[in-house]
XYZ file of C-alpha atoms in Angstrom:
275
model
C -15.141 -86.871 -10.357
C -14.122 -90.417 -11.263
C -16.966 -92.631 -12.509
C -17.433 -95.770 -10.390
C -15.911 -98.825 -12.054
C -19.241 -100.654 -12.148
C -20.457 -98.194 -14.817
C -17.802 -99.566 -17.151
C -19.801 -102.818 -17.212
C -23.230 -101.264 -17.766
C -24.757 -100.105 -21.031
C -25.940 -96.616 -20.067
C -28.070 -95.889 -23.116
C -31.681 -96.076 -24.314
C -32.116 -99.415 -22.508
C -32.451 -97.509 -19.263
C -34.636 -97.116 -17.286
C -34.886 -100.881 -16.879
C -38.079 -102.929 -17.086
C -37.920 -104.489 -13.592
C -40.735 -103.850 -11.100
C -40.134 -101.657 -8.038
C -38.654 -103.762 -5.251
C -37.616 -106.635 -7.541
C -34.527 -108.504 -6.370
C -33.036 -109.071 -9.810
C -31.249 -105.735 -9.814
C -29.494 -106.642 -6.549
C -28.404 -109.963 -8.038
C -27.108 -108.146 -11.125
C -25.162 -105.732 -8.911
C -23.584 -108.613 -7.002
C -22.683 -110.401 -10.235
C -21.003 -107.374 -11.805
C -19.019 -106.612 -8.653
C -17.950 -110.267 -8.480
C -16.776 -110.030 -12.096
C -14.810 -106.851 -11.323
C -13.240 -108.353 -8.201
C -12.305 -111.448 -10.212
C -10.212 -109.198 -12.441
C -12.253 -109.915 -15.565
C -12.544 -107.261 -18.278
C -15.601 -106.698 -20.470
C -14.121 -108.556 -23.440
C -13.198 -111.575 -21.317
C -16.748 -112.538 -20.383
C -19.901 -113.684 -22.167
C -23.207 -113.579 -20.350
C -25.980 -115.790 -21.695
C -29.672 -115.862 -20.833
C -32.954 -117.354 -21.958
C -36.330 -115.699 -21.485
C -37.797 -114.146 -18.362
C -37.374 -111.183 -16.018
C -33.844 -112.138 -14.937
C -32.921 -113.008 -18.515
C -33.148 -109.311 -19.403
C -30.017 -108.591 -17.354
C -27.464 -109.244 -20.148
C -29.096 -106.431 -22.138
C -27.873 -103.961 -19.529
C -24.302 -105.259 -19.353
C -21.532 -103.925 -21.558
C -19.887 -107.188 -22.591
C -20.468 -109.993 -25.034
C -24.044 -111.051 -24.252
C -26.415 -113.553 -25.786
C -30.202 -113.368 -25.195
C -31.433 -116.703 -26.461
C -34.647 -118.743 -26.587
C -36.743 -119.811 -23.614
C -34.957 -122.559 -21.725
C -32.011 -122.624 -24.119
C -29.479 -120.497 -22.269
C -27.300 -123.465 -21.302
C -27.035 -125.111 -24.753
C -26.282 -121.672 -26.225
C -23.656 -121.081 -23.537
C -22.206 -124.496 -24.310
C -21.695 -123.445 -27.910
C -20.065 -120.204 -26.870
C -17.704 -121.960 -24.482
C -16.667 -124.645 -26.972
C -16.057 -122.024 -29.682
C -14.277 -119.612 -27.318
C -12.927 -121.526 -24.341
C -10.916 -118.470 -23.310
C -14.088 -116.628 -22.345
C -15.610 -116.695 -18.867
C -19.156 -117.852 -19.666
C -21.913 -116.954 -17.222
C -25.522 -118.053 -17.557
C -28.141 -116.060 -15.736
C -31.676 -117.486 -15.569
C -34.910 -117.611 -13.630
C -36.437 -120.689 -12.035
C -39.056 -121.190 -14.734
C -36.619 -120.771 -17.592
C -33.799 -122.897 -16.173
C -35.694 -125.682 -14.401
C -38.826 -126.249 -16.493
C -38.300 -125.990 -20.252
C -34.541 -125.850 -19.654
C -34.500 -128.576 -17.027
C -32.853 -131.324 -19.069
C -30.194 -128.924 -20.326
C -29.461 -127.976 -16.717
C -29.080 -131.597 -15.559
C -26.902 -132.706 -18.446
C -24.700 -129.611 -18.344
C -23.967 -130.415 -14.700
C -23.239 -134.020 -15.654
C -21.016 -132.947 -18.561
C -19.100 -130.479 -16.348
C -18.258 -127.897 -18.994
C -16.668 -124.842 -17.408
C -19.446 -122.274 -16.906
C -21.094 -120.405 -14.035
C -24.868 -120.584 -13.728
C -26.639 -117.981 -11.597
C -30.206 -119.053 -10.874
C -32.456 -116.232 -9.641
C -35.232 -118.079 -7.874
C -38.302 -115.933 -7.163
C -40.652 -118.949 -7.048
C -42.816 -118.056 -10.041
C -42.950 -117.045 -13.702
C -42.777 -113.289 -13.188
C -42.648 -112.024 -16.750
C -45.773 -113.878 -17.869
C -47.950 -112.988 -14.900
C -47.140 -115.104 -11.818
C -47.779 -118.705 -12.869
C -46.422 -121.516 -10.712
C -42.913 -122.672 -11.552
C -40.842 -125.775 -10.606
C -39.714 -123.988 -7.409
C -43.101 -122.773 -6.192
C -43.436 -124.298 -2.715
C -46.278 -126.754 -2.148
C -49.330 -124.978 -0.749
C -48.323 -121.538 -1.996
C -50.462 -119.480 -4.355
C -49.882 -118.561 -7.975
C -51.994 -117.355 -10.866
C -52.301 -120.999 -11.968
C -52.835 -122.165 -8.403
C -55.488 -119.879 -6.847
C -56.314 -122.510 -4.196
C -52.728 -123.548 -3.489
C -50.009 -125.356 -5.447
C -50.339 -129.142 -5.201
C -46.908 -130.105 -6.527
C -43.692 -130.454 -4.558
C -40.930 -128.029 -5.549
C -37.514 -128.695 -7.030
C -34.414 -128.138 -4.948
C -32.102 -126.857 -7.691
C -28.959 -127.133 -5.581
C -29.596 -130.803 -4.720
C -30.307 -131.572 -8.377
C -27.124 -129.844 -9.543
C -24.990 -131.671 -6.975
C -26.552 -135.042 -7.787
C -26.038 -134.459 -11.491
C -22.334 -133.707 -11.080
C -21.806 -129.956 -10.607
C -18.469 -129.313 -8.936
C -19.600 -126.215 -6.989
C -23.066 -125.494 -5.620
C -24.009 -122.557 -3.417
C -27.005 -120.532 -2.317
C -27.580 -117.040 -0.995
C -30.317 -114.413 -1.016
C -30.804 -110.860 -2.226
C -30.636 -109.752 1.411
C -27.108 -111.186 1.869
C -25.498 -109.180 -0.958
C -21.894 -109.281 0.223
C -22.219 -113.005 0.890
C -23.776 -113.489 -2.569
C -20.977 -111.579 -4.266
C -18.383 -113.767 -2.543
C -20.160 -116.945 -3.662
C -20.355 -115.775 -7.289
C -16.622 -114.999 -7.196
C -15.918 -118.503 -5.896
C -18.107 -119.994 -8.622
C -16.331 -118.005 -11.356
C -12.938 -119.086 -10.071
C -13.905 -122.760 -9.936
C -13.137 -124.866 -13.016
C -16.205 -126.796 -14.178
C -19.975 -126.452 -13.970
C -20.947 -124.273 -11.006
C -24.320 -123.103 -9.691
C -25.203 -120.199 -7.434
C -28.886 -120.051 -6.492
C -30.129 -116.608 -5.481
C -33.344 -116.574 -3.466
C -35.026 -113.376 -4.608
C -38.174 -111.426 -3.833
C -40.938 -110.860 -6.370
C -43.226 -108.491 -4.435
C -45.382 -107.658 -7.461
C -46.647 -111.187 -8.089
C -45.457 -114.009 -5.826
C -45.291 -111.770 -2.769
C -48.709 -110.206 -3.395
C -50.444 -113.478 -4.192
C -49.068 -115.032 -0.978
C -49.564 -111.931 1.204
C -45.870 -111.750 2.039
C -45.777 -107.976 2.187
C -43.676 -105.546 0.216
C -40.062 -105.960 -0.855
C -38.741 -104.870 2.532
C -40.895 -107.443 4.332
C -39.699 -110.188 1.955
C -36.069 -109.209 2.516
C -36.656 -109.276 6.266
C -38.032 -112.780 5.844
C -34.804 -113.838 4.071
C -32.779 -112.222 6.870
C -34.726 -113.930 9.636
C -35.036 -117.366 8.043
C -31.650 -117.916 6.407
C -29.198 -120.178 8.171
C -25.571 -120.819 7.209
C -24.601 -124.325 6.192
C -21.766 -123.990 8.704
C -24.307 -123.892 11.561
C -25.989 -127.210 10.816
C -24.957 -130.817 10.292
C -27.524 -131.743 7.652
C -29.466 -129.270 5.423
C -32.403 -131.691 5.526
C -32.766 -130.950 9.226
C -33.276 -127.210 8.597
C -36.963 -127.505 7.769
C -38.516 -124.120 6.967
C -35.134 -122.430 6.724
C -33.167 -121.093 3.747
C -29.809 -122.865 3.934
C -27.150 -120.556 2.508
C -23.422 -120.920 1.810
C -21.297 -123.371 -0.145
C -23.379 -126.551 -0.233
C -20.939 -128.577 -2.321
C -17.348 -128.092 -3.482
C -15.826 -131.030 -5.294
C -13.531 -131.943 -8.163
C -14.152 -133.698 -11.480
C -12.611 -133.703 -14.960
C -13.754 -130.680 -16.969
C -15.488 -131.426 -20.261
C -13.417 -129.300 -22.648
C -10.118 -130.561 -21.264
C -11.361 -134.146 -21.551
C -12.586 -133.485 -25.105
C -9.218 -132.033 -26.135
C -7.429 -135.084 -24.763
C -9.677 -137.429 -26.766
C -8.926 -135.417 -29.918
C -5.192 -135.581 -29.201
C -5.309 -139.364 -28.793
C -7.394 -139.792 -31.924
C -4.986 -137.698 -33.994
C -2.007 -139.631 -32.608
C -3.641 -142.949 -33.593
C -4.441 -141.611 -37.081
C -0.821 -140.589 -37.648
C 0.374 -143.933 -36.313
C -1.806 -145.833 -38.800
């Protein structure tokens, strides 16, 4: 019997079984990402997947490709180095909300502004899962976390709005319930030249879900199903209060960093020879 193609992209060795909690959405996001890579026609040696620290940042360890497990919050600067050294590679960053938007927040903003060609997949489960359920930059105001036993007082980041405002050329959002939709968005992000972001709203039933009495993984997925609304159905995402707006939120064009950098080098070398 022929082995499914997805197994060609997974390291089936002593790393398995994986460390993720039962019902965690990160495995579904990983599945969608690998299938998007396959459908994009990319081979193992044509991609590099970079992560920082956190539950979702363990994914590259299970993927049979060039992978780079870096420091907390430093996935994007590490991915920047990989892309500049090997521009032929398809560089994908996978990160959680705490890793990417807190300690890695400035890297995220300036990478979007710089517009280097890379795909960032943000798995947003609204808390720091690996370290015990502390509040993160995306924890909604009023929700509970280990560091907010009486409710979180801060307002939460909207990563998609930040990315668009900072200059990302492609911004999209889906959930771990809408797997086919998510896979399509990741494919679009990979195909797009420049800095792209796909936010994945994911369940964390072990910590965030339990602390907020949201039920088990199935209940959390049902919530995503019942409260998601396509961007195509509304005029302004700001009007969809209490809803998860999914789809392509922004698709624009801007000069890509590496191409611009090469052009500056070419002009500088031409001037040097002229002198």
